[in-house]
PDB file of C-alpha atoms in Angstrom:
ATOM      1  CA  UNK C   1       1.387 -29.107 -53.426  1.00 73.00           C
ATOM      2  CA  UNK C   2       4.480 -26.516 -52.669  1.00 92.00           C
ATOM      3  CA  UNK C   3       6.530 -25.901 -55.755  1.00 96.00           C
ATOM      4  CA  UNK C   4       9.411 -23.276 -55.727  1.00 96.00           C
ATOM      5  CA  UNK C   5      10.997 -21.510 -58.543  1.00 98.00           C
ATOM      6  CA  UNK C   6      14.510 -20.531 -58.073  1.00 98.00           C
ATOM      7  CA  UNK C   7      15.470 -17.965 -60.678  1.00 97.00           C
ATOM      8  CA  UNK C   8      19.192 -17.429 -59.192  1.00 97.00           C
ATOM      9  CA  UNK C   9      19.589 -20.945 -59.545  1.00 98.00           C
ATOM     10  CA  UNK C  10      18.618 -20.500 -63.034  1.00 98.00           C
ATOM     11  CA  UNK C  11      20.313 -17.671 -64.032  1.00 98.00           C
ATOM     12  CA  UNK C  12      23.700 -19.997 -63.130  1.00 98.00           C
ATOM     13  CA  UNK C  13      21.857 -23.168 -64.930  1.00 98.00           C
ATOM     14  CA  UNK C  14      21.013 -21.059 -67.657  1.00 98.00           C
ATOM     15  CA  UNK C  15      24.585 -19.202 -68.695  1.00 97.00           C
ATOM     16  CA  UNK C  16      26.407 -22.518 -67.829  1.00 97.00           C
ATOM     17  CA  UNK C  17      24.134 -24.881 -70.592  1.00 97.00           C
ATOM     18  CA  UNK C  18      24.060 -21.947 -73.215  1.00 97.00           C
ATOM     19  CA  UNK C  19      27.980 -21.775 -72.955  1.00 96.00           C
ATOM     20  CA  UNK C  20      28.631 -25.132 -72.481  1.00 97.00           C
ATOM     21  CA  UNK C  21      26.060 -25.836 -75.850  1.00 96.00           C
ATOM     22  CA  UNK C  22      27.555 -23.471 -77.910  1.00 95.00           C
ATOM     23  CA  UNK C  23      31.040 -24.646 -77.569  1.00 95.00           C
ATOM     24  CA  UNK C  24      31.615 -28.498 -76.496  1.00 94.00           C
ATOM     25  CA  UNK C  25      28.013 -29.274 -76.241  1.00 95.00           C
ATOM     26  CA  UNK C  26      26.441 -30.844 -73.872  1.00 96.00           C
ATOM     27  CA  UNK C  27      27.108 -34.678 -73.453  1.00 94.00           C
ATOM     28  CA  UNK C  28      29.516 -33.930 -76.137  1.00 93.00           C
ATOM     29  CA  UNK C  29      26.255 -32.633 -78.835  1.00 93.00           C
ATOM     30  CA  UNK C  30      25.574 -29.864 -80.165  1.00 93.00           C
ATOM     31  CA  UNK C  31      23.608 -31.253 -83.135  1.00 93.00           C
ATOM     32  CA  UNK C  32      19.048 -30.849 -82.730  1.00 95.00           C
ATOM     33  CA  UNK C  33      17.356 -33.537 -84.735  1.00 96.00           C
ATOM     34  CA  UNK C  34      15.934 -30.685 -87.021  1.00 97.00           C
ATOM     35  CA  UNK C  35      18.771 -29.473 -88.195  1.00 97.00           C
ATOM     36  CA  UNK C  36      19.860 -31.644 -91.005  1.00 96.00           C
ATOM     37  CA  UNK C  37      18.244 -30.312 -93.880  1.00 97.00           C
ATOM     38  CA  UNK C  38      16.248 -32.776 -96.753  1.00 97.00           C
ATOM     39  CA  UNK C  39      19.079 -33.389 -99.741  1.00 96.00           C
ATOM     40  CA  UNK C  40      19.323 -30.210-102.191  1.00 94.00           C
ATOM     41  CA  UNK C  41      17.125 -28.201 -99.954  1.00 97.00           C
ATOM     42  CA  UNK C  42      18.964 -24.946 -99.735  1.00 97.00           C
ATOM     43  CA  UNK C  43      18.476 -23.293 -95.906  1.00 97.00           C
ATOM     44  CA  UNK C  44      16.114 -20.827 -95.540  1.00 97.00           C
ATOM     45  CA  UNK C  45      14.280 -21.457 -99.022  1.00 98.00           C
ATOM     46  CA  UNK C  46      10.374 -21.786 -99.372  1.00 98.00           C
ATOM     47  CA  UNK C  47      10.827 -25.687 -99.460  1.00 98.00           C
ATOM     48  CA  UNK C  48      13.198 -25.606 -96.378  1.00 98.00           C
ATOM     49  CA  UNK C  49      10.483 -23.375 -94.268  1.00 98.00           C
ATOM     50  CA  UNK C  50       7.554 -26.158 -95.448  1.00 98.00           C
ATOM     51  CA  UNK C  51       9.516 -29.086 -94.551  1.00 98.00           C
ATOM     52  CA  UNK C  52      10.537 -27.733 -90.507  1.00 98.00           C
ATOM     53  CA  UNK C  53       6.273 -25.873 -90.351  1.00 98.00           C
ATOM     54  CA  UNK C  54       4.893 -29.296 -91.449  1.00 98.00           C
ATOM     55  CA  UNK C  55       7.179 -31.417 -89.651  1.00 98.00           C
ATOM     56  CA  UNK C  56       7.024 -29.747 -86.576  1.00 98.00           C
ATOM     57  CA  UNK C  57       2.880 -29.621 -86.649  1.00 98.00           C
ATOM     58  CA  UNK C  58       3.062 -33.194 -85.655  1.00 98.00           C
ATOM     59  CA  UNK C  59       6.238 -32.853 -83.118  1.00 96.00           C
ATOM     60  CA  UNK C  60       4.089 -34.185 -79.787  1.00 92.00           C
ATOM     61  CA  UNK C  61       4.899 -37.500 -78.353  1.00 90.00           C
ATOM     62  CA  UNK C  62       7.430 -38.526 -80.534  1.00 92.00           C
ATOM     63  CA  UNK C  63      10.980 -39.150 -80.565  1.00 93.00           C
ATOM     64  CA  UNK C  64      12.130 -36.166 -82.056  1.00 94.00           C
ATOM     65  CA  UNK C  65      15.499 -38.391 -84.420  1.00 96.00           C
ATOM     66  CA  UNK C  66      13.090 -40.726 -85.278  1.00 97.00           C
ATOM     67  CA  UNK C  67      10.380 -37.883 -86.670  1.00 98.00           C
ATOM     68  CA  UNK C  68      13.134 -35.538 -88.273  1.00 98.00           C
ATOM     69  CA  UNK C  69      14.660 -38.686 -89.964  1.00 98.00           C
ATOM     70  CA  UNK C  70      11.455 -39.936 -91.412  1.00 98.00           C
ATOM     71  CA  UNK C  71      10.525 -36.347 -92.474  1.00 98.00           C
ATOM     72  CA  UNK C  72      13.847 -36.301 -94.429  1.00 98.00           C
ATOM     73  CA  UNK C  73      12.861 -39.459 -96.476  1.00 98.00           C
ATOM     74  CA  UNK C  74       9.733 -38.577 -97.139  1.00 98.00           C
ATOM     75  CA  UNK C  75      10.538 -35.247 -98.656  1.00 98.00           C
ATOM     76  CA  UNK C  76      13.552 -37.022-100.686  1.00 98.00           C
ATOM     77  CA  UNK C  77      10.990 -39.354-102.215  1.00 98.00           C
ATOM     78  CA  UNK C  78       9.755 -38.047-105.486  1.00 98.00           C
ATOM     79  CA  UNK C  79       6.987 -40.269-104.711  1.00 98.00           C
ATOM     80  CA  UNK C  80       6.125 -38.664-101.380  1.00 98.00           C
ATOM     81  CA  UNK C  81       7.542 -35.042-102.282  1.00 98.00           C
ATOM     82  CA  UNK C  82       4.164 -33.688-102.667  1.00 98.00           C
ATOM     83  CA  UNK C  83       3.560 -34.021 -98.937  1.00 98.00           C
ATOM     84  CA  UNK C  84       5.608 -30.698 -98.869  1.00 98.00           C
ATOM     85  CA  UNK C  85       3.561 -28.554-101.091  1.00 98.00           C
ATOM     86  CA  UNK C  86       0.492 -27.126 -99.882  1.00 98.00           C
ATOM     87  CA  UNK C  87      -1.129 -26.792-103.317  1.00 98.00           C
ATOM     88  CA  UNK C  88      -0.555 -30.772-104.093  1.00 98.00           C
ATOM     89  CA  UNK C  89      -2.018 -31.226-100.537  1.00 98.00           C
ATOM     90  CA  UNK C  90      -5.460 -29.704-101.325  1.00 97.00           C
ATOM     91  CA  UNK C  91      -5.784 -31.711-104.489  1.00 97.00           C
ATOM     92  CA  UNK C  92      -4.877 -35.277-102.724  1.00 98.00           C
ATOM     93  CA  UNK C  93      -7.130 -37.112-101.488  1.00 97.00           C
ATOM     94  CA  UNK C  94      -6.645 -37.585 -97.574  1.00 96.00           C
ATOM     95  CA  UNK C  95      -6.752 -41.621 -98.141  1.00 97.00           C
ATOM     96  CA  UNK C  96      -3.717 -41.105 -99.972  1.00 98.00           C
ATOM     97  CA  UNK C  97      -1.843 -38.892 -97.931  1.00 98.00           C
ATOM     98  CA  UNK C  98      -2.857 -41.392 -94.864  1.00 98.00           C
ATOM     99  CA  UNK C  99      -0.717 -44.049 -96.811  1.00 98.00           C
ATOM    100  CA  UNK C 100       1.883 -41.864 -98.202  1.00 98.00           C
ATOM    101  CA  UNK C 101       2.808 -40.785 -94.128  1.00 98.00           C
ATOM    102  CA  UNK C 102       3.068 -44.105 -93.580  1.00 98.00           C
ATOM    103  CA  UNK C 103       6.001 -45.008 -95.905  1.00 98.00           C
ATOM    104  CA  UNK C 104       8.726 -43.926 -93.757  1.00 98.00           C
ATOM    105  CA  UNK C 105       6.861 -43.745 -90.488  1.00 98.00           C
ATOM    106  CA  UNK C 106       6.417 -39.940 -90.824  1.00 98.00           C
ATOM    107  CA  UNK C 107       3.185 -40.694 -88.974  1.00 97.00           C
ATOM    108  CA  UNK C 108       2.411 -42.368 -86.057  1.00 96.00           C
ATOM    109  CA  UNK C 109      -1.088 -41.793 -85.190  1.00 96.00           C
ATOM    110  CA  UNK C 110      -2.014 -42.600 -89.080  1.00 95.00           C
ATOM    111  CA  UNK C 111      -5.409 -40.491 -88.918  1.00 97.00           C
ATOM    112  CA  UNK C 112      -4.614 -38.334 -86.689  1.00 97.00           C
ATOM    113  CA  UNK C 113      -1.062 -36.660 -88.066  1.00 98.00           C
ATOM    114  CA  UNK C 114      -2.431 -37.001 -91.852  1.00 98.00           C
ATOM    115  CA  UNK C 115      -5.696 -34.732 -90.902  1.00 97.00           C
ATOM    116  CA  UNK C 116      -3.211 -32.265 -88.721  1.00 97.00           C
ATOM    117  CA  UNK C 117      -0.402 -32.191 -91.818  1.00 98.00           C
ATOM    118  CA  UNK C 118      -3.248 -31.103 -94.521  1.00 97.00           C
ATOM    119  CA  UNK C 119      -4.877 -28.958 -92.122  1.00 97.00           C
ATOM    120  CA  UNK C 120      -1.977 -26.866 -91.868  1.00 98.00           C
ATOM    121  CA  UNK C 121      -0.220 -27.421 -95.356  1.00 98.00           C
ATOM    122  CA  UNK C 122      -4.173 -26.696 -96.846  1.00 97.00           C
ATOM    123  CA  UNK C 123      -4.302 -23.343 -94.580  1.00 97.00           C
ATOM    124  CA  UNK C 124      -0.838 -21.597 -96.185  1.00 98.00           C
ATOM    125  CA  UNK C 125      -2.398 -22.587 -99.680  1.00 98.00           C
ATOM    126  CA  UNK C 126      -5.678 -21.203 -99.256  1.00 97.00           C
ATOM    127  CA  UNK C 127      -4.818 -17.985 -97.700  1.00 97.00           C
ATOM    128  CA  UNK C 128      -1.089 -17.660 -97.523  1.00 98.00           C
ATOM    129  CA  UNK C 129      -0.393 -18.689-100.952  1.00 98.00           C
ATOM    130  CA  UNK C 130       1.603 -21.423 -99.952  1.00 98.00           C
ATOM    131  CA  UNK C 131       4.108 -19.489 -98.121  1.00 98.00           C
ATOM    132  CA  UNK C 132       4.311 -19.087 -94.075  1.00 98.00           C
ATOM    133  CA  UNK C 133       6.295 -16.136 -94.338  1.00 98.00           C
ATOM    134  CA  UNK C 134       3.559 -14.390 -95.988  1.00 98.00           C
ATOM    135  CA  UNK C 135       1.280 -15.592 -92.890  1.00 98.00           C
ATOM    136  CA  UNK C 136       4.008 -14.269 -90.441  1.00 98.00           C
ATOM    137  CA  UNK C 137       3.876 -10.712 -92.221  1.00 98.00           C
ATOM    138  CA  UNK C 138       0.470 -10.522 -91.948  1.00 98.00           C
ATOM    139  CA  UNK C 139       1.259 -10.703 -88.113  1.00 98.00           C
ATOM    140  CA  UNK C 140       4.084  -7.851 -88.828  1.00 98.00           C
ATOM    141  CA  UNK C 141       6.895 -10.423 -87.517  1.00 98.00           C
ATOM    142  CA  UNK C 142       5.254  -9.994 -84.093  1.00 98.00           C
ATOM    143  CA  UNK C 143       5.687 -13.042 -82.353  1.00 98.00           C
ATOM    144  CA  UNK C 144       3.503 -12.923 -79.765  1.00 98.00           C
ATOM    145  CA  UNK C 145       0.639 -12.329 -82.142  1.00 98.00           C
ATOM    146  CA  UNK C 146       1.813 -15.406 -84.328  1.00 98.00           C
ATOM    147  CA  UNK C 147       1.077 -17.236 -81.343  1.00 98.00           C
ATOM    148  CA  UNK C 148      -2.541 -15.780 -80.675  1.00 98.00           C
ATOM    149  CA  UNK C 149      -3.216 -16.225 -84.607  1.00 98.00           C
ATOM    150  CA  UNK C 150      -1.904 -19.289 -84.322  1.00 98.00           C
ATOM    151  CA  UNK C 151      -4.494 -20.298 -81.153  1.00 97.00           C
ATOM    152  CA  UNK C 152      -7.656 -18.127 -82.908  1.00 97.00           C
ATOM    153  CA  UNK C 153      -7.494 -18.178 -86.652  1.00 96.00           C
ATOM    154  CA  UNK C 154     -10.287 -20.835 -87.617  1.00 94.00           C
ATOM    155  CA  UNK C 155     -11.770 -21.825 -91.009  1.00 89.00           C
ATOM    156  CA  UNK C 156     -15.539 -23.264 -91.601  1.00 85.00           C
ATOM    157  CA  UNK C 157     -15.505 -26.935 -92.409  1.00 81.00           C
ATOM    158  CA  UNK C 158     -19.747 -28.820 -92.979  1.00 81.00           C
ATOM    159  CA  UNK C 159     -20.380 -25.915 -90.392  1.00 86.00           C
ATOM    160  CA  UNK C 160     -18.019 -26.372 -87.766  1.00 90.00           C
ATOM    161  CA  UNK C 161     -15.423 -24.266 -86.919  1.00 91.00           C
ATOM    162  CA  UNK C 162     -11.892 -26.292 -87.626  1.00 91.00           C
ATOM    163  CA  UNK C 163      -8.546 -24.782 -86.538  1.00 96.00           C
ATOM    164  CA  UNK C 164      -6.163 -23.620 -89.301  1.00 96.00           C
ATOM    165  CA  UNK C 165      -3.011 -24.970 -87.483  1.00 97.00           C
ATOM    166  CA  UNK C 166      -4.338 -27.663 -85.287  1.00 96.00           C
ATOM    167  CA  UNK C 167      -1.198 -28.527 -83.464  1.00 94.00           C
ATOM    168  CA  UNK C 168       1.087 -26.122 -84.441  1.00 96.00           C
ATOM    169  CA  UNK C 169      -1.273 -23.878 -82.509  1.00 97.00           C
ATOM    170  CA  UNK C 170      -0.055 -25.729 -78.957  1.00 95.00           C
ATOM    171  CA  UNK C 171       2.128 -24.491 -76.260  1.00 96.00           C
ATOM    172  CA  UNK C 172       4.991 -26.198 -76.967  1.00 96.00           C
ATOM    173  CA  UNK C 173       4.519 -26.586 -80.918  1.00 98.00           C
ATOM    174  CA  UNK C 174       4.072 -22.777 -81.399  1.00 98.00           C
ATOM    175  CA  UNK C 175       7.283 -21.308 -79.801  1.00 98.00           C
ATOM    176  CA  UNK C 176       8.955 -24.517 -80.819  1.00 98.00           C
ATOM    177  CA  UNK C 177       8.396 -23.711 -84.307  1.00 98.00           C
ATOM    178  CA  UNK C 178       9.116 -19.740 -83.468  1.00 98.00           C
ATOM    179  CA  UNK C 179      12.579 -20.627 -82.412  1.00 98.00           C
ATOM    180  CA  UNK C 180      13.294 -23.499 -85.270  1.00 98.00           C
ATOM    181  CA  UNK C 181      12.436 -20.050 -87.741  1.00 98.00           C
ATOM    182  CA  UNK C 182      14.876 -18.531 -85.824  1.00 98.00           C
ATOM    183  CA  UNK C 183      17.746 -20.718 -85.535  1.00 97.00           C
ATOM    184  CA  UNK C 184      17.528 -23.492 -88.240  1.00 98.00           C
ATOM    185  CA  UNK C 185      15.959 -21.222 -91.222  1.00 98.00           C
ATOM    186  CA  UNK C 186      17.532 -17.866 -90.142  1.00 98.00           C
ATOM    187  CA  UNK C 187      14.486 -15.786 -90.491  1.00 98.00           C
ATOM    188  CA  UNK C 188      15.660 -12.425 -88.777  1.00 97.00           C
ATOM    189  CA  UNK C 189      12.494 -10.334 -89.177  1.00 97.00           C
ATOM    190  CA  UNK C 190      10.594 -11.828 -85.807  1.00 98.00           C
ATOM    191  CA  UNK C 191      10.046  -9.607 -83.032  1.00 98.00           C
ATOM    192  CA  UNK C 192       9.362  -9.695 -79.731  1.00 98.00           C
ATOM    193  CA  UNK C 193      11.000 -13.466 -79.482  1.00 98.00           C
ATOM    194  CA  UNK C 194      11.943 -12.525 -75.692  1.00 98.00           C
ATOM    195  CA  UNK C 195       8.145 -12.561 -74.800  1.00 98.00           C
ATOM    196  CA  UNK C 196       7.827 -16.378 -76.275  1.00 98.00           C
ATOM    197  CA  UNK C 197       7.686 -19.184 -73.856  1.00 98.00           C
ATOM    198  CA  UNK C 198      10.004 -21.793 -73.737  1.00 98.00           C
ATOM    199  CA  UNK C 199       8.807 -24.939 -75.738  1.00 98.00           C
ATOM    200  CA  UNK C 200       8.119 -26.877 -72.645  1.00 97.00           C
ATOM    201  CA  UNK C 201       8.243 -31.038 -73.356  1.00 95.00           C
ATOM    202  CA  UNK C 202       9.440 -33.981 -71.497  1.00 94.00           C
ATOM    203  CA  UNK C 203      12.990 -33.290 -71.843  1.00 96.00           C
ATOM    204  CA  UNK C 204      13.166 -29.395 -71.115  1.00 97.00           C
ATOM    205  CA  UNK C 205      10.496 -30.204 -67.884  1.00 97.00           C
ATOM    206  CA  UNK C 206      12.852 -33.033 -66.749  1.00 97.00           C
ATOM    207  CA  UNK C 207      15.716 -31.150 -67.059  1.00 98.00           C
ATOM    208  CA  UNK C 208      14.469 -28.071 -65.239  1.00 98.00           C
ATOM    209  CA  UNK C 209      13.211 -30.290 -62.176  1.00 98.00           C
ATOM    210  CA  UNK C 210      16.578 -31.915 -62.158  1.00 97.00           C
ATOM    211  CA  UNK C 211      19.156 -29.171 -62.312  1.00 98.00           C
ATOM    212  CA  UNK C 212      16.009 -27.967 -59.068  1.00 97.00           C
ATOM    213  CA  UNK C 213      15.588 -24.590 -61.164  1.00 98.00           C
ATOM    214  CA  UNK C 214      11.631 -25.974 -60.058  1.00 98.00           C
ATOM    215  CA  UNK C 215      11.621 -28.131 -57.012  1.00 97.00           C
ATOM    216  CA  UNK C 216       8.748 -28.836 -54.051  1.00 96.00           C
ATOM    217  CA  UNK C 217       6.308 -31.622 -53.370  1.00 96.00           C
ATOM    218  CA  UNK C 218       3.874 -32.282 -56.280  1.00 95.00           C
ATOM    219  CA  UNK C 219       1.993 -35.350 -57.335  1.00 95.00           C
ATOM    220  CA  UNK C 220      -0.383 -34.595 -60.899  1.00 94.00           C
ATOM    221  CA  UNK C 221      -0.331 -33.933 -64.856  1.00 93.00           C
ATOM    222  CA  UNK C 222       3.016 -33.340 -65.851  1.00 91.00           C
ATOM    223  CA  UNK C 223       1.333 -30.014 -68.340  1.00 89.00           C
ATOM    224  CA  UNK C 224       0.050 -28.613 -64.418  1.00 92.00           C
ATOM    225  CA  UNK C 225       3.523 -27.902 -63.733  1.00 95.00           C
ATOM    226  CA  UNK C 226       4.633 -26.686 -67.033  1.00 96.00           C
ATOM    227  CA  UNK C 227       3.443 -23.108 -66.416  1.00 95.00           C
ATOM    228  CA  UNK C 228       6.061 -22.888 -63.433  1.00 97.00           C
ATOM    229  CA  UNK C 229       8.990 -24.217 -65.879  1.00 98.00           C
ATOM    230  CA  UNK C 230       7.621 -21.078 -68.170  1.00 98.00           C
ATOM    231  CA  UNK C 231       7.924 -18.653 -65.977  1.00 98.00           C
ATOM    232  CA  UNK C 232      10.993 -20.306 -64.337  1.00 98.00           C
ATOM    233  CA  UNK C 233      13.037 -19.643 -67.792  1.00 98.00           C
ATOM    234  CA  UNK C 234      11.268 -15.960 -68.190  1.00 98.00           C
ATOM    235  CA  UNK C 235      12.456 -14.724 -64.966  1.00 98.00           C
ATOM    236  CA  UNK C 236      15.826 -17.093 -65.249  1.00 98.00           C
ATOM    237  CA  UNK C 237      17.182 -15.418 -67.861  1.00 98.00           C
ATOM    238  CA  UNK C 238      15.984 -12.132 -67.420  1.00 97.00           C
ATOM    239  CA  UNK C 239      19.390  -9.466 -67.066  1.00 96.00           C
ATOM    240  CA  UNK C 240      21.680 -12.121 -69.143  1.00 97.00           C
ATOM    241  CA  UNK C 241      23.427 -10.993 -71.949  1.00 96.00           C
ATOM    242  CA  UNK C 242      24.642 -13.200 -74.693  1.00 94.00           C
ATOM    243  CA  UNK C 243      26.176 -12.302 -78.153  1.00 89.00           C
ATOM    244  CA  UNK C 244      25.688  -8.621 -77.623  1.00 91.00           C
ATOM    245  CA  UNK C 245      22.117  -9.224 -76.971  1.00 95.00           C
ATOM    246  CA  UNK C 246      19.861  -9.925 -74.148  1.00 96.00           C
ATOM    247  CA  UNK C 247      19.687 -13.734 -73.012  1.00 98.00           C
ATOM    248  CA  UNK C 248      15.631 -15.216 -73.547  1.00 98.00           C
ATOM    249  CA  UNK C 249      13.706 -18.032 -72.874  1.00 98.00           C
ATOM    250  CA  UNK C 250      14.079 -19.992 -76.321  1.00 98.00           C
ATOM    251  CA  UNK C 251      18.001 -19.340 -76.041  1.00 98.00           C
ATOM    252  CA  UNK C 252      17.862 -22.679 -73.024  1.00 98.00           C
ATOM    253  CA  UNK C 253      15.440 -24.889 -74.978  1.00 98.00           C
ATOM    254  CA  UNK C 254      17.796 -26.393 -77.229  1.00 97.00           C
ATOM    255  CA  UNK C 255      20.800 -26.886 -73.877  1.00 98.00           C
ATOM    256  CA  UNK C 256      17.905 -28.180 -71.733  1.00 98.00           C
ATOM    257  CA  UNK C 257      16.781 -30.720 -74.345  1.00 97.00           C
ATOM    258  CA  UNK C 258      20.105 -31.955 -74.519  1.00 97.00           C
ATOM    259  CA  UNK C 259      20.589 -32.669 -71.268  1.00 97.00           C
ATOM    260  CA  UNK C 260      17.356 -34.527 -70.138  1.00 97.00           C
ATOM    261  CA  UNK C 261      17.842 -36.513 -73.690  1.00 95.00           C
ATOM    262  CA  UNK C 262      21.186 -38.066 -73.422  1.00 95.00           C
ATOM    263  CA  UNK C 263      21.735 -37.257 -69.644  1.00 95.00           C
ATOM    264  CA  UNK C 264      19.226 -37.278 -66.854  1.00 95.00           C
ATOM    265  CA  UNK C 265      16.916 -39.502 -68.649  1.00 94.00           C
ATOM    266  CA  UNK C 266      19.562 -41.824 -66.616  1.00 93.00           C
ATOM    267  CA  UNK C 267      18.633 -40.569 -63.363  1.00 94.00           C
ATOM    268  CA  UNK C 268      17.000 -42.899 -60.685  1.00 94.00           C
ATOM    269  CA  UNK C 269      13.715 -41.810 -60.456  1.00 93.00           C
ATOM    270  CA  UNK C 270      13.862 -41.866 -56.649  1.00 92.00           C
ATOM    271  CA  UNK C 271      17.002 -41.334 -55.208  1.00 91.00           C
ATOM    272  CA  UNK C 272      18.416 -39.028 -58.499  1.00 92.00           C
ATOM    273  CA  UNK C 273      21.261 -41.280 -58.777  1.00 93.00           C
ATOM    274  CA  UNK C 274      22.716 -40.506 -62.283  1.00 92.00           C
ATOM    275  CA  UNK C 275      24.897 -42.870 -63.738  1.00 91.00           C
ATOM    276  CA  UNK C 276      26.164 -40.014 -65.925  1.00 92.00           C
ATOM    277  CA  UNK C 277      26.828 -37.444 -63.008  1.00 93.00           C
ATOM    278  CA  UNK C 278      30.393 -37.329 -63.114  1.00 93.00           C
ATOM    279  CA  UNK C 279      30.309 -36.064 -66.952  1.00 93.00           C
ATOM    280  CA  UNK C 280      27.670 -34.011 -66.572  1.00 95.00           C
ATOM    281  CA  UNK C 281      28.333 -30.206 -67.503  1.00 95.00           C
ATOM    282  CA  UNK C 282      25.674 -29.110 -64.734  1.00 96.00           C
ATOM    283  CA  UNK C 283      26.195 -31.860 -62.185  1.00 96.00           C
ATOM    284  CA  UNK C 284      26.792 -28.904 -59.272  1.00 96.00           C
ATOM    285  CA  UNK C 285      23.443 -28.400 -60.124  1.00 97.00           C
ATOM    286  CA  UNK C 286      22.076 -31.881 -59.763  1.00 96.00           C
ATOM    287  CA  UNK C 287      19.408 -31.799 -57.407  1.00 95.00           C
ATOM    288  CA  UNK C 288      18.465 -35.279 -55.249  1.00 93.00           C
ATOM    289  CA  UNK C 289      15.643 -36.336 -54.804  1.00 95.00           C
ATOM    290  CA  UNK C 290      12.684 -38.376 -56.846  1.00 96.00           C
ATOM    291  CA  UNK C 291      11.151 -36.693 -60.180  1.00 97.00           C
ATOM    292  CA  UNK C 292       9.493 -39.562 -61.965  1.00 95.00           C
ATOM    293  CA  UNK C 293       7.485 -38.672 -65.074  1.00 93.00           C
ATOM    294  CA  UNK C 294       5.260 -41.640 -66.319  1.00 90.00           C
ATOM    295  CA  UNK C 295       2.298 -41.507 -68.463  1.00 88.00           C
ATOM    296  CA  UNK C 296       1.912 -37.432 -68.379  1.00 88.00           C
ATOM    297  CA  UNK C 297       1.807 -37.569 -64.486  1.00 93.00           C
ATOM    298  CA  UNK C 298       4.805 -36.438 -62.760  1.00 95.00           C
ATOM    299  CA  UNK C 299       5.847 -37.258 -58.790  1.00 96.00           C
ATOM    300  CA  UNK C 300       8.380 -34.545 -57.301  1.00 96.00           C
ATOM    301  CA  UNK C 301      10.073 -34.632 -53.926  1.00 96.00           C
ATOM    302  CA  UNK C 302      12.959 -32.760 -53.958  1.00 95.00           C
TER     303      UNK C 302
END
């Protein structure tokens, strides 16, 4: 194994995406799957914060339109609405709430996601009184202690000790649902958001290997080589300045995402032929080579 971070490579990668993102977009988007909001649900409201902590909790191996878009019905759905409400959660039966997920696909694994969504939705009404902001206050805003709360806090369930955010508590889920605070419900009171991680998944990791920000010779688990794509981002975008403010990790997530989903998803896995090269916004960055990513186990020669 010889992997190499290149954090001047980054730096480039990373002002190019953000700019290009927050302008044209990249592949001509600019639009995250989470961002349409339920109908009537005013942004940044109690019922706004439940629907992106609950739908996010189940955000792994999924397409992320498919998951937002199922969310959405469900939650329009007087019939399913309750699936939103932590105190309606305790009192359902989980048999019901198995079925109810099902309904507009807003679960996949049908046992699985149910016991993960009343988990969580069961935690804020038992000790947050229903309401994740009072949870985040608790942690003074801090959000590098959200994340260790979010890893540690634990409840006893017929003597076992059960996660309260199973999920949510994960590397990717936590600063994923850090940043979606951030940008999509406009909570301002978070601190410390330039010590959280970058969400790593499939499309940020793919991205990052493509655009060579991490390169080398590597054959294993695709989550071995997510801790270099962390700290590739934290020392990438260290010294940037964007908006009168200094550039951090979560600020590429969103660009990255964009440009694995609708652009080097296309790339031959390996030569790195993309068919969408020549309308790329980062093709000088394009690195050759093979990155194939198949079944959580990723191959890199570049």
């Amino acid at each position: 194994m010889s992997i190499v971070i290149d954090s001047e490579r980054g730096k480039k990668v990373a002002e190019l995406l953000y700019n290009s993102f927050t302008t044209k977009g990249i592949h001509g988007r600019t639009d995250m799957p989470e961002d349409i909001t339920p109908n009537c649900v005013i942004r940044g409201s109690l019922d706004h914060i439940l629907f992106i902590t609950l739908t996010v909790s189940i955000d792994y191996q999924r397409d992320a339109p498919s998951l937002w878009e199922s969310s959405r019905k469900t939650f329009d759905d007087p019939k399913t609405r309750y699936l939103f409400d932590p105190k309606l959660l305790h009192e359902t039966p989980l048999r019901k709430i198995r079925e109810d997920m099902q309904k507009y696909k807003l679960s996949k694994k049908h046992k699985k996601d149910a016991d993960i969504w009343r988990t969580v939705g069961v935690t804020f009404y038992k000790k947050w009184k229903d309401d994740p902001r009072n949870f985040l206050q608790d942690c003074n805003w801090d959000s590098p202690l959200v994340l260790e709360r979010l890893r540690n806090d634990k409840h006893t369930c017929s003597g076992r000790q059960i996660s309260d955010y199973p999920y949510l508590r994960g590397p990717k889920i936590g600063p994923l649902w850090l940043r979606m605070l951030r940008d999509n419900v406009g909570i301002t009171k978070l601190k410390k958001l330039e010590n959280v991680p970058i969400p790593v998944d499939i499309h940020v990791a793919r991205a990052t290997l493509a655009t060579g920000i991490v390169r080398g010779q590597f054959r294993g688990r695709l989550d071995e080589v997510f801790g270099y794509i962390r700290k590739a981002w934290f020392k990438s975008v260290k010294g940037l300045v964007i908006e009168n403010r200094e550039m951090m990790a979560l600020d590429v997530d969103k660009p990255l995402w964009h440009l694995s989903k609708y652009g080097c998803t296309n790339r031959d896995e390996t030569t790195g032929y993309c068919s969408f090269f020549n309308r790329c916004e980062a093709r000088e960055f394009c690195i050759k080579g093979k990155i194939k990513i198949e079944n959580r186990v990723v191959e890199l020669e570049t």
